[in-house]
Amino acid sequence: NAGVTQTPKFQVLKTGQSMTLQCAQDMNHEYMSWYRQDPGMGLRLIHYSVGAGITDQGEVPNGYNVSRSTTEDFPLRLLSAAPSQTSVYFCASSTRTRSGNTIYFGEGSWLTVV
Amino acid sequence: EDQVTQSPEALRLQEGESSSLNCSYTVSGLRGLFWYRQDPGKGPEFLFTLYSAGEEKEKERLKATLTKKESFLHITAPKPEDSATYLCAVNSNSGYALNFGKGTSLLVTP
C-alpha cells in the first residue's frame, strides 16, 4: 500500500490502559481517516480529518481521540481501553484530483484489549 | 442513510471459471464507488473508482461496471492468486467518508 505507514502492527493492552496508534503518509494528502474492521461488520469510520487542525467524528468515535497537527500525521488515541475496542485498525489517506478520488489504506494495526 | 450490500458473502470458483460479484447501493448523491481487494492480514488494496452509471474499468482479469443501483466486479478466467476478499464502498454527498459493504470472500481453486 503506497505511502501510508501504521505503527505498531500488533499491540496487547490491559483494560483501562491508554495508547496511541500512529499513522503517517508521505503523499501530501489533505484527507486522512481511521477505520476499524470487525468480523461481520465491515470497515467503520472512527474519525477523519480534511486538513491540518481540522478533525471530525465518524460512525463510531466513542473512546477514541484524534488530532492533526501536520499534514503527514494523524494519530489515534485510545483514552481508556476496553475489550470492545479489540479490533483491526486501518488508517487511510486521500486527495481529490481532476480525475477523481483514490483512497489508500495502511497495512493495519491489530489491537487486543484484555 | 447510505447502504452498501455485497453478494454473495462467499464464492468458490475453479481456476478459469468466470463469475461476477455484486455490490448494491443506496446513497444520497454518489461521489464515487470503490472496489478494493483485501488479503488476509493486509490492508485494503485499491482496485477501481467508478463515478457515473455506464462507466467501466478494467485491470488484468477484473472488470468493474456501474449502474444507478449496483456495481459488478467481473472476474474472467480467475487464477488461485485472485483469492481474496473483495470490498465495495461508496462515497456520497454526505462527506469524505467511505461506507463499506461487508465484502465477498473469493476462493479460486486449481
JSON list of C-alpha atoms in Angstrom, two decimals:
[
{"chain": "A", "resi": 1, "resn": "ASN", "atom": "CA", "xyz": [0.00, 0.00, 0.00]},
{"chain": "A", "resi": 2, "resn": "ALA", "atom": "CA", "xyz": [1.51, 3.22, -1.23]},
{"chain": "A", "resi": 3, "resn": "GLY", "atom": "CA", "xyz": [2.67, 5.74, 1.33]},
{"chain": "A", "resi": 4, "resn": "VAL", "atom": "CA", "xyz": [0.54, 5.10, 4.45]},
{"chain": "A", "resi": 5, "resn": "THR", "atom": "CA", "xyz": [2.51, 3.76, 7.40]},
{"chain": "A", "resi": 6, "resn": "GLN", "atom": "CA", "xyz": [0.95, 2.49, 10.61]},
{"chain": "A", "resi": 7, "resn": "THR", "atom": "CA", "xyz": [2.63, 1.54, 13.87]},
{"chain": "A", "resi": 8, "resn": "PRO", "atom": "CA", "xyz": [2.53, -0.64, 15.86]},
{"chain": "A", "resi": 9, "resn": "LYS", "atom": "CA", "xyz": [1.45, -3.67, 13.83]},
{"chain": "A", "resi": 10, "resn": "PHE", "atom": "CA", "xyz": [0.36, -5.61, 16.93]},
{"chain": "A", "resi": 11, "resn": "GLN", "atom": "CA", "xyz": [-0.44, -4.47, 20.46]},
{"chain": "A", "resi": 12, "resn": "VAL", "atom": "CA", "xyz": [-1.95, -6.04, 23.56]},
{"chain": "A", "resi": 13, "resn": "LEU", "atom": "CA", "xyz": [-3.41, -3.71, 26.17]},
{"chain": "A", "resi": 14, "resn": "LYS", "atom": "CA", "xyz": [-4.97, -4.21, 29.55]},
{"chain": "A", "resi": 15, "resn": "THR", "atom": "CA", "xyz": [-8.40, -2.75, 30.20]},
{"chain": "A", "resi": 16, "resn": "GLY", "atom": "CA", "xyz": [-8.08, 0.88, 31.24]},
{"chain": "A", "resi": 17, "resn": "GLN", "atom": "CA", "xyz": [-4.69, 1.47, 29.67]},
{"chain": "A", "resi": 18, "resn": "SER", "atom": "CA", "xyz": [-4.21, 4.20, 27.09]},
{"chain": "A", "resi": 19, "resn": "MET", "atom": "CA", "xyz": [-2.19, 4.12, 23.92]},
{"chain": "A", "resi": 20, "resn": "THR", "atom": "CA", "xyz": [-1.69, 5.84, 20.58]},
{"chain": "A", "resi": 21, "resn": "LEU", "atom": "CA", "xyz": [-1.78, 4.25, 17.14]},
{"chain": "A", "resi": 22, "resn": "GLN", "atom": "CA", "xyz": [0.46, 6.15, 14.77]},
{"chain": "A", "resi": 23, "resn": "CYS", "atom": "CA", "xyz": [-0.29, 6.91, 11.12]},
{"chain": "A", "resi": 24, "resn": "ALA", "atom": "CA", "xyz": [1.89, 8.78, 8.67]},
{"chain": "A", "resi": 25, "resn": "GLN", "atom": "CA", "xyz": [1.56, 9.41, 4.93]},
{"chain": "A", "resi": 26, "resn": "ASP", "atom": "CA", "xyz": [4.09, 10.83, 2.51]},
{"chain": "A", "resi": 27, "resn": "MET", "atom": "CA", "xyz": [1.76, 11.68, -0.37]},
{"chain": "A", "resi": 28, "resn": "ASN", "atom": "CA", "xyz": [0.82, 15.19, 0.83]},
{"chain": "A", "resi": 29, "resn": "HIS", "atom": "CA", "xyz": [-2.83, 14.12, 1.05]},
{"chain": "A", "resi": 30, "resn": "GLU", "atom": "CA", "xyz": [-5.16, 16.52, 2.80]},
{"chain": "A", "resi": 31, "resn": "TYR", "atom": "CA", "xyz": [-7.68, 13.90, 3.87]},
{"chain": "A", "resi": 32, "resn": "MET", "atom": "CA", "xyz": [-6.87, 11.20, 6.46]},
{"chain": "A", "resi": 33, "resn": "SER", "atom": "CA", "xyz": [-9.12, 8.85, 8.37]},
{"chain": "A", "resi": 34, "resn": "TRP", "atom": "CA", "xyz": [-9.23, 5.93, 10.78]},
{"chain": "A", "resi": 35, "resn": "TYR", "atom": "CA", "xyz": [-11.40, 2.84, 10.34]},
{"chain": "A", "resi": 36, "resn": "ARG", "atom": "CA", "xyz": [-11.88, -0.25, 12.44]},
{"chain": "A", "resi": 37, "resn": "GLN", "atom": "CA", "xyz": [-12.65, -3.65, 10.96]},
{"chain": "A", "resi": 38, "resn": "ASP", "atom": "CA", "xyz": [-14.54, -6.28, 12.92]},
{"chain": "A", "resi": 39, "resn": "PRO", "atom": "CA", "xyz": [-15.79, -9.70, 11.78]},
{"chain": "A", "resi": 40, "resn": "GLY", "atom": "CA", "xyz": [-19.22, -9.44, 10.17]},
{"chain": "A", "resi": 41, "resn": "MET", "atom": "CA", "xyz": [-19.27, -5.65, 10.49]},
{"chain": "A", "resi": 42, "resn": "GLY", "atom": "CA", "xyz": [-17.16, -4.39, 7.63]},
{"chain": "A", "resi": 43, "resn": "LEU", "atom": "CA", "xyz": [-14.98, -1.30, 7.91]},
{"chain": "A", "resi": 44, "resn": "ARG", "atom": "CA", "xyz": [-16.42, 1.52, 10.02]},
{"chain": "A", "resi": 45, "resn": "LEU", "atom": "CA", "xyz": [-15.19, 5.10, 10.18]},
{"chain": "A", "resi": 46, "resn": "ILE", "atom": "CA", "xyz": [-13.93, 6.31, 13.57]},
{"chain": "A", "resi": 47, "resn": "HIS", "atom": "CA", "xyz": [-12.58, 9.81, 12.93]},
{"chain": "A", "resi": 48, "resn": "TYR", "atom": "CA", "xyz": [-11.40, 11.77, 9.94]},
{"chain": "A", "resi": 49, "resn": "SER", "atom": "CA", "xyz": [-9.54, 14.95, 9.07]},
{"chain": "A", "resi": 50, "resn": "VAL", "atom": "CA", "xyz": [-9.79, 17.17, 5.99]},
{"chain": "A", "resi": 51, "resn": "GLY", "atom": "CA", "xyz": [-6.59, 19.04, 6.76]},
{"chain": "A", "resi": 52, "resn": "ALA", "atom": "CA", "xyz": [-4.15, 20.07, 9.47]},
{"chain": "A", "resi": 53, "resn": "GLY", "atom": "CA", "xyz": [-6.04, 21.36, 12.50]},
{"chain": "A", "resi": 54, "resn": "ILE", "atom": "CA", "xyz": [-9.41, 20.01, 11.32]},
{"chain": "A", "resi": 55, "resn": "THR", "atom": "CA", "xyz": [-10.93, 16.77, 12.61]},
{"chain": "A", "resi": 56, "resn": "ASP", "atom": "CA", "xyz": [-14.43, 15.34, 12.84]},
{"chain": "A", "resi": 57, "resn": "GLN", "atom": "CA", "xyz": [-16.23, 12.27, 14.11]},
{"chain": "A", "resi": 58, "resn": "GLY", "atom": "CA", "xyz": [-17.22, 9.30, 12.03]},
{"chain": "A", "resi": 59, "resn": "GLU", "atom": "CA", "xyz": [-19.65, 6.48, 12.73]},
{"chain": "A", "resi": 60, "resn": "VAL", "atom": "CA", "xyz": [-18.00, 5.01, 15.87]},
{"chain": "A", "resi": 61, "resn": "PRO", "atom": "CA", "xyz": [-15.97, 7.75, 17.63]},
{"chain": "A", "resi": 62, "resn": "ASN", "atom": "CA", "xyz": [-16.62, 6.93, 21.29]},
{"chain": "A", "resi": 63, "resn": "GLY", "atom": "CA", "xyz": [-13.48, 6.04, 23.27]},
{"chain": "A", "resi": 64, "resn": "TYR", "atom": "CA", "xyz": [-11.12, 7.48, 20.65]},
{"chain": "A", "resi": 65, "resn": "ASN", "atom": "CA", "xyz": [-9.41, 10.83, 20.24]},
{"chain": "A", "resi": 66, "resn": "VAL", "atom": "CA", "xyz": [-7.55, 12.33, 17.28]},
{"chain": "A", "resi": 67, "resn": "SER", "atom": "CA", "xyz": [-5.59, 15.43, 16.39]},
{"chain": "A", "resi": 68, "resn": "ARG", "atom": "CA", "xyz": [-3.95, 16.63, 13.18]},
{"chain": "A", "resi": 69, "resn": "SER", "atom": "CA", "xyz": [-1.05, 18.97, 13.80]},
{"chain": "A", "resi": 70, "resn": "THR", "atom": "CA", "xyz": [0.70, 18.26, 10.48]},
{"chain": "A", "resi": 71, "resn": "THR", "atom": "CA", "xyz": [-0.41, 17.15, 7.03]},
{"chain": "A", "resi": 72, "resn": "GLU", "atom": "CA", "xyz": [1.61, 13.94, 7.34]},
{"chain": "A", "resi": 73, "resn": "ASP", "atom": "CA", "xyz": [0.49, 12.56, 10.71]},
{"chain": "A", "resi": 74, "resn": "PHE", "atom": "CA", "xyz": [-2.85, 11.51, 12.13]},
{"chain": "A", "resi": 75, "resn": "PRO", "atom": "CA", "xyz": [-2.53, 9.60, 15.43]},
{"chain": "A", "resi": 76, "resn": "LEU", "atom": "CA", "xyz": [-5.45, 7.76, 17.03]},
{"chain": "A", "resi": 77, "resn": "ARG", "atom": "CA", "xyz": [-5.56, 7.74, 20.82]},
{"chain": "A", "resi": 78, "resn": "LEU", "atom": "CA", "xyz": [-7.41, 5.21, 22.94]},
{"chain": "A", "resi": 79, "resn": "LEU", "atom": "CA", "xyz": [-8.16, 7.02, 26.17]},
{"chain": "A", "resi": 80, "resn": "SER", "atom": "CA", "xyz": [-9.09, 4.07, 28.42]},
{"chain": "A", "resi": 81, "resn": "ALA", "atom": "CA", "xyz": [-9.01, 0.79, 26.51]},
{"chain": "A", "resi": 82, "resn": "ALA", "atom": "CA", "xyz": [-11.99, -1.55, 26.72]},
{"chain": "A", "resi": 83, "resn": "PRO", "atom": "CA", "xyz": [-12.36, -5.13, 25.42]},
{"chain": "A", "resi": 84, "resn": "SER", "atom": "CA", "xyz": [-14.90, -3.80, 22.86]},
{"chain": "A", "resi": 85, "resn": "GLN", "atom": "CA", "xyz": [-12.02, -1.94, 21.23]},
{"chain": "A", "resi": 86, "resn": "THR", "atom": "CA", "xyz": [-10.32, -5.19, 20.29]},
{"chain": "A", "resi": 87, "resn": "SER", "atom": "CA", "xyz": [-10.19, -4.83, 16.53]},
{"chain": "A", "resi": 88, "resn": "VAL", "atom": "CA", "xyz": [-8.05, -4.20, 13.48]},
{"chain": "A", "resi": 89, "resn": "TYR", "atom": "CA", "xyz": [-7.46, -0.51, 12.82]},
{"chain": "A", "resi": 90, "resn": "PHE", "atom": "CA", "xyz": [-6.73, 0.95, 9.41]},
{"chain": "A", "resi": 91, "resn": "CYS", "atom": "CA", "xyz": [-5.55, 4.42, 8.58]},
{"chain": "A", "resi": 92, "resn": "ALA", "atom": "CA", "xyz": [-6.32, 5.87, 5.16]},
{"chain": "A", "resi": 93, "resn": "SER", "atom": "CA", "xyz": [-5.40, 8.95, 3.18]},
{"chain": "A", "resi": 94, "resn": "SER", "atom": "CA", "xyz": [-6.66, 10.54, 0.00]},
{"chain": "A", "resi": 95, "resn": "THR", "atom": "CA", "xyz": [-6.78, 13.64, -2.12]},
{"chain": "A", "resi": 96, "resn": "ARG", "atom": "CA", "xyz": [-9.16, 14.90, -4.77]},
{"chain": "A", "resi": 97, "resn": "THR", "atom": "CA", "xyz": [-7.85, 15.47, -8.26]},
{"chain": "A", "resi": 98, "resn": "ARG", "atom": "CA", "xyz": [-9.49, 16.31, -11.56]},
{"chain": "A", "resi": 99, "resn": "SER", "atom": "CA", "xyz": [-9.53, 12.60, -12.37]},
{"chain": "A", "resi": 100, "resn": "GLY", "atom": "CA", "xyz": [-11.24, 11.74, -9.12]},
{"chain": "A", "resi": 101, "resn": "ASN", "atom": "CA", "xyz": [-10.53, 10.42, -5.67]},
{"chain": "A", "resi": 102, "resn": "THR", "atom": "CA", "xyz": [-8.32, 7.48, -4.68]},
{"chain": "A", "resi": 103, "resn": "ILE", "atom": "CA", "xyz": [-8.18, 6.40, -1.05]},
{"chain": "A", "resi": 104, "resn": "TYR", "atom": "CA", "xyz": [-5.13, 4.46, 0.13]},
{"chain": "A", "resi": 105, "resn": "PHE", "atom": "CA", "xyz": [-5.00, 2.30, 3.25]},
{"chain": "A", "resi": 106, "resn": "GLY", "atom": "CA", "xyz": [-2.20, 1.33, 5.59]},
{"chain": "A", "resi": 107, "resn": "GLU", "atom": "CA", "xyz": [-1.37, -2.25, 6.48]},
{"chain": "A", "resi": 108, "resn": "GLY", "atom": "CA", "xyz": [-3.37, -2.21, 9.71]},
{"chain": "A", "resi": 109, "resn": "SER", "atom": "CA", "xyz": [-2.79, -2.35, 13.46]},
{"chain": "A", "resi": 110, "resn": "TRP", "atom": "CA", "xyz": [-4.06, -5.39, 15.37]},
{"chain": "A", "resi": 111, "resn": "LEU", "atom": "CA", "xyz": [-5.17, -4.42, 18.87]},
{"chain": "A", "resi": 112, "resn": "THR", "atom": "CA", "xyz": [-6.23, -6.81, 21.62]},
{"chain": "A", "resi": 113, "resn": "VAL", "atom": "CA", "xyz": [-7.62, -5.47, 24.90]},
{"chain": "A", "resi": 114, "resn": "VAL", "atom": "CA", "xyz": [-7.67, -8.00, 27.74]},
{"chain": "B", "resi": 1, "resn": "GLU", "atom": "CA", "xyz": [-28.60, 6.75, 5.21]},
{"chain": "B", "resi": 2, "resn": "ASP", "atom": "CA", "xyz": [-26.14, 5.24, 2.74]},
{"chain": "B", "resi": 3, "resn": "GLN", "atom": "CA", "xyz": [-26.28, 1.47, 2.41]},
{"chain": "B", "resi": 4, "resn": "VAL", "atom": "CA", "xyz": [-23.99, -0.98, 0.66]},
{"chain": "B", "resi": 5, "resn": "THR", "atom": "CA", "xyz": [-24.80, -4.68, 0.28]},
{"chain": "B", "resi": 6, "resn": "GLN", "atom": "CA", "xyz": [-22.43, -7.18, -1.28]},
{"chain": "B", "resi": 7, "resn": "SER", "atom": "CA", "xyz": [-23.33, -10.61, -2.57]},
{"chain": "B", "resi": 8, "resn": "PRO", "atom": "CA", "xyz": [-22.55, -13.39, -2.33]},
{"chain": "B", "resi": 9, "resn": "GLU", "atom": "CA", "xyz": [-20.78, -13.43, 1.05]},
{"chain": "B", "resi": 10, "resn": "ALA", "atom": "CA", "xyz": [-18.50, -16.19, -0.19]},
{"chain": "B", "resi": 11, "resn": "LEU", "atom": "CA", "xyz": [-17.75, -17.62, -3.61]},
{"chain": "B", "resi": 12, "resn": "ARG", "atom": "CA", "xyz": [-15.71, -20.63, -4.58]},
{"chain": "B", "resi": 13, "resn": "LEU", "atom": "CA", "xyz": [-14.57, -20.93, -8.21]},
{"chain": "B", "resi": 14, "resn": "GLN", "atom": "CA", "xyz": [-12.47, -23.34, -10.16]},
{"chain": "B", "resi": 15, "resn": "GLU", "atom": "CA", "xyz": [-9.50, -21.85, -11.93]},
{"chain": "B", "resi": 16, "resn": "GLY", "atom": "CA", "xyz": [-10.72, -20.44, -15.25]},
{"chain": "B", "resi": 17, "resn": "GLU", "atom": "CA", "xyz": [-14.38, -20.30, -14.17]},
{"chain": "B", "resi": 18, "resn": "SER", "atom": "CA", "xyz": [-15.55, -16.72, -14.74]},
{"chain": "B", "resi": 19, "resn": "SER", "atom": "CA", "xyz": [-18.08, -15.08, -12.42]},
{"chain": "B", "resi": 20, "resn": "SER", "atom": "CA", "xyz": [-19.32, -11.77, -11.04]},
{"chain": "B", "resi": 21, "resn": "LEU", "atom": "CA", "xyz": [-19.54, -10.17, -7.62]},
{"chain": "B", "resi": 22, "resn": "ASN", "atom": "CA", "xyz": [-22.38, -7.79, -6.86]},
{"chain": "B", "resi": 23, "resn": "CYS", "atom": "CA", "xyz": [-22.49, -4.54, -4.91]},
{"chain": "B", "resi": 24, "resn": "SER", "atom": "CA", "xyz": [-25.91, -2.92, -4.44]},
{"chain": "B", "resi": 25, "resn": "TYR", "atom": "CA", "xyz": [-26.04, 0.58, -3.02]},
{"chain": "B", "resi": 26, "resn": "THR", "atom": "CA", "xyz": [-28.36, 3.37, -1.95]},
{"chain": "B", "resi": 27, "resn": "VAL", "atom": "CA", "xyz": [-26.82, 6.79, -1.43]},
{"chain": "B", "resi": 28, "resn": "SER", "atom": "CA", "xyz": [-27.83, 10.42, -1.37]},
{"chain": "B", "resi": 29, "resn": "GLY", "atom": "CA", "xyz": [-25.74, 11.52, -4.31]},
{"chain": "B", "resi": 30, "resn": "LEU", "atom": "CA", "xyz": [-22.95, 9.21, -5.43]},
{"chain": "B", "resi": 31, "resn": "ARG", "atom": "CA", "xyz": [-19.49, 10.78, -5.49]},
{"chain": "B", "resi": 32, "resn": "GLY", "atom": "CA", "xyz": [-17.69, 7.53, -6.19]},
{"chain": "B", "resi": 33, "resn": "LEU", "atom": "CA", "xyz": [-17.97, 3.75, -5.91]},
{"chain": "B", "resi": 34, "resn": "PHE", "atom": "CA", "xyz": [-14.78, 1.98, -4.91]},
{"chain": "B", "resi": 35, "resn": "TRP", "atom": "CA", "xyz": [-13.58, -1.59, -5.22]},
{"chain": "B", "resi": 36, "resn": "TYR", "atom": "CA", "xyz": [-10.79, -2.90, -3.02]},
{"chain": "B", "resi": 37, "resn": "ARG", "atom": "CA", "xyz": [-9.03, -6.23, -2.66]},
{"chain": "B", "resi": 38, "resn": "GLN", "atom": "CA", "xyz": [-8.01, -7.37, 0.82]},
{"chain": "B", "resi": 39, "resn": "ASP", "atom": "CA", "xyz": [-5.66, -10.28, 1.51]},
{"chain": "B", "resi": 40, "resn": "PRO", "atom": "CA", "xyz": [-5.56, -11.89, 4.98]},
{"chain": "B", "resi": 41, "resn": "GLY", "atom": "CA", "xyz": [-3.54, -9.78, 7.40]},
{"chain": "B", "resi": 42, "resn": "LYS", "atom": "CA", "xyz": [-3.27, -6.86, 4.98]},
{"chain": "B", "resi": 43, "resn": "GLY", "atom": "CA", "xyz": [-4.92, -3.53, 4.38]},
{"chain": "B", "resi": 44, "resn": "PRO", "atom": "CA", "xyz": [-7.40, -2.96, 1.56]},
{"chain": "B", "resi": 45, "resn": "GLU", "atom": "CA", "xyz": [-5.68, -2.53, -1.80]},
{"chain": "B", "resi": 46, "resn": "PHE", "atom": "CA", "xyz": [-7.28, -0.05, -4.19]},
{"chain": "B", "resi": 47, "resn": "LEU", "atom": "CA", "xyz": [-8.62, -1.50, -7.45]},
{"chain": "B", "resi": 48, "resn": "PHE", "atom": "CA", "xyz": [-11.09, 0.91, -9.08]},
{"chain": "B", "resi": 49, "resn": "THR", "atom": "CA", "xyz": [-13.19, 4.02, -8.62]},
{"chain": "B", "resi": 50, "resn": "LEU", "atom": "CA", "xyz": [-16.36, 4.46, -10.70]},
{"chain": "B", "resi": 51, "resn": "TYR", "atom": "CA", "xyz": [-18.23, 7.76, -10.78]},
{"chain": "B", "resi": 52, "resn": "SER", "atom": "CA", "xyz": [-21.23, 7.52, -13.11]},
{"chain": "B", "resi": 53, "resn": "ALA", "atom": "CA", "xyz": [-23.66, 4.95, -14.45]},
{"chain": "B", "resi": 54, "resn": "GLY", "atom": "CA", "xyz": [-22.34, 3.24, -17.54]},
{"chain": "B", "resi": 55, "resn": "GLU", "atom": "CA", "xyz": [-18.71, 3.62, -16.56]},
{"chain": "B", "resi": 56, "resn": "GLU", "atom": "CA", "xyz": [-16.44, 0.57, -16.82]},
{"chain": "B", "resi": 57, "resn": "LYS", "atom": "CA", "xyz": [-12.84, -0.01, -15.75]},
{"chain": "B", "resi": 58, "resn": "GLU", "atom": "CA", "xyz": [-10.54, -2.97, -16.28]},
{"chain": "B", "resi": 59, "resn": "LYS", "atom": "CA", "xyz": [-7.39, -4.29, -14.71]},
{"chain": "B", "resi": 60, "resn": "GLU", "atom": "CA", "xyz": [-5.97, -7.64, -15.80]},
{"chain": "B", "resi": 61, "resn": "ARG", "atom": "CA", "xyz": [-8.73, -10.23, -15.20]},
{"chain": "B", "resi": 62, "resn": "LEU", "atom": "CA", "xyz": [-11.00, -7.78, -13.37]},
{"chain": "B", "resi": 63, "resn": "LYS", "atom": "CA", "xyz": [-13.65, -5.53, -14.86]},
{"chain": "B", "resi": 64, "resn": "ALA", "atom": "CA", "xyz": [-15.87, -3.22, -12.81]},
{"chain": "B", "resi": 65, "resn": "THR", "atom": "CA", "xyz": [-19.15, -1.80, -14.08]},
{"chain": "B", "resi": 66, "resn": "LEU", "atom": "CA", "xyz": [-21.64, 0.64, -12.58]},
{"chain": "B", "resi": 67, "resn": "THR", "atom": "CA", "xyz": [-25.38, 1.26, -12.87]},
{"chain": "B", "resi": 68, "resn": "LYS", "atom": "CA", "xyz": [-27.55, 3.63, -10.86]},
{"chain": "B", "resi": 69, "resn": "LYS", "atom": "CA", "xyz": [-28.25, 0.94, -8.27]},
{"chain": "B", "resi": 70, "resn": "GLU", "atom": "CA", "xyz": [-25.39, -1.54, -8.35]},
{"chain": "B", "resi": 71, "resn": "SER", "atom": "CA", "xyz": [-21.88, -2.36, -9.42]},
{"chain": "B", "resi": 72, "resn": "PHE", "atom": "CA", "xyz": [-20.45, -5.63, -10.64]},
{"chain": "B", "resi": 73, "resn": "LEU", "atom": "CA", "xyz": [-16.91, -6.89, -10.41]},
{"chain": "B", "resi": 74, "resn": "HIS", "atom": "CA", "xyz": [-16.46, -9.39, -13.22]},
{"chain": "B", "resi": 75, "resn": "ILE", "atom": "CA", "xyz": [-13.62, -11.88, -12.87]},
{"chain": "B", "resi": 76, "resn": "THR", "atom": "CA", "xyz": [-12.60, -13.53, -16.13]},
{"chain": "B", "resi": 77, "resn": "ALA", "atom": "CA", "xyz": [-10.69, -16.81, -16.07]},
{"chain": "B", "resi": 78, "resn": "PRO", "atom": "CA", "xyz": [-9.62, -16.40, -12.43]},
{"chain": "B", "resi": 79, "resn": "LYS", "atom": "CA", "xyz": [-6.40, -17.82, -11.04]},
{"chain": "B", "resi": 80, "resn": "PRO", "atom": "CA", "xyz": [-5.69, -19.00, -7.48]},
{"chain": "B", "resi": 81, "resn": "GLU", "atom": "CA", "xyz": [-3.83, -15.75, -6.81]},
{"chain": "B", "resi": 82, "resn": "ASP", "atom": "CA", "xyz": [-7.13, -13.89, -7.26]},
{"chain": "B", "resi": 83, "resn": "SER", "atom": "CA", "xyz": [-8.32, -15.44, -4.00]},
{"chain": "B", "resi": 84, "resn": "ALA", "atom": "CA", "xyz": [-9.03, -12.60, -1.55]},
{"chain": "B", "resi": 85, "resn": "THR", "atom": "CA", "xyz": [-11.86, -10.64, -0.02]},
{"chain": "B", "resi": 86, "resn": "TYR", "atom": "CA", "xyz": [-13.27, -8.00, -2.36]},
{"chain": "B", "resi": 87, "resn": "LEU", "atom": "CA", "xyz": [-14.72, -4.90, -0.74]},
{"chain": "B", "resi": 88, "resn": "CYS", "atom": "CA", "xyz": [-17.11, -2.39, -2.22]},
{"chain": "B", "resi": 89, "resn": "ALA", "atom": "CA", "xyz": [-17.53, 1.12, -0.78]},
{"chain": "B", "resi": 90, "resn": "VAL", "atom": "CA", "xyz": [-19.37, 4.30, -1.69]},
{"chain": "B", "resi": 91, "resn": "ASN", "atom": "CA", "xyz": [-18.59, 7.94, -1.10]},
{"chain": "B", "resi": 92, "resn": "SER", "atom": "CA", "xyz": [-21.65, 10.13, -1.09]},
{"chain": "B", "resi": 93, "resn": "ASN", "atom": "CA", "xyz": [-22.56, 13.78, -0.84]},
{"chain": "B", "resi": 94, "resn": "SER", "atom": "CA", "xyz": [-22.58, 13.38, 2.95]},
{"chain": "B", "resi": 95, "resn": "GLY", "atom": "CA", "xyz": [-18.82, 13.85, 3.01]},
{"chain": "B", "resi": 96, "resn": "TYR", "atom": "CA", "xyz": [-15.41, 12.29, 2.53]},
{"chain": "B", "resi": 97, "resn": "ALA", "atom": "CA", "xyz": [-16.16, 9.04, 4.38]},
{"chain": "B", "resi": 98, "resn": "LEU", "atom": "CA", "xyz": [-16.38, 5.67, 2.68]},
{"chain": "B", "resi": 99, "resn": "ASN", "atom": "CA", "xyz": [-19.34, 3.44, 3.52]},
{"chain": "B", "resi": 100, "resn": "PHE", "atom": "CA", "xyz": [-18.23, -0.18, 3.09]},
{"chain": "B", "resi": 101, "resn": "GLY", "atom": "CA", "xyz": [-20.08, -3.36, 2.37]},
{"chain": "B", "resi": 102, "resn": "LYS", "atom": "CA", "xyz": [-19.13, -6.50, 4.30]},
{"chain": "B", "resi": 103, "resn": "GLY", "atom": "CA", "xyz": [-17.20, -7.98, 1.41]},
{"chain": "B", "resi": 104, "resn": "THR", "atom": "CA", "xyz": [-17.19, -11.10, -0.74]},
{"chain": "B", "resi": 105, "resn": "SER", "atom": "CA", "xyz": [-14.65, -13.77, 0.13]},
{"chain": "B", "resi": 106, "resn": "LEU", "atom": "CA", "xyz": [-13.42, -15.35, -3.10]},
{"chain": "B", "resi": 107, "resn": "LEU", "atom": "CA", "xyz": [-11.58, -18.66, -3.23]},
{"chain": "B", "resi": 108, "resn": "VAL", "atom": "CA", "xyz": [-10.19, -19.88, -6.55]},
{"chain": "B", "resi": 109, "resn": "THR", "atom": "CA", "xyz": [-9.05, -23.49, -6.56]},
{"chain": "B", "resi": 110, "resn": "PRO", "atom": "CA", "xyz": [-6.61, -25.04, -9.06]}
]
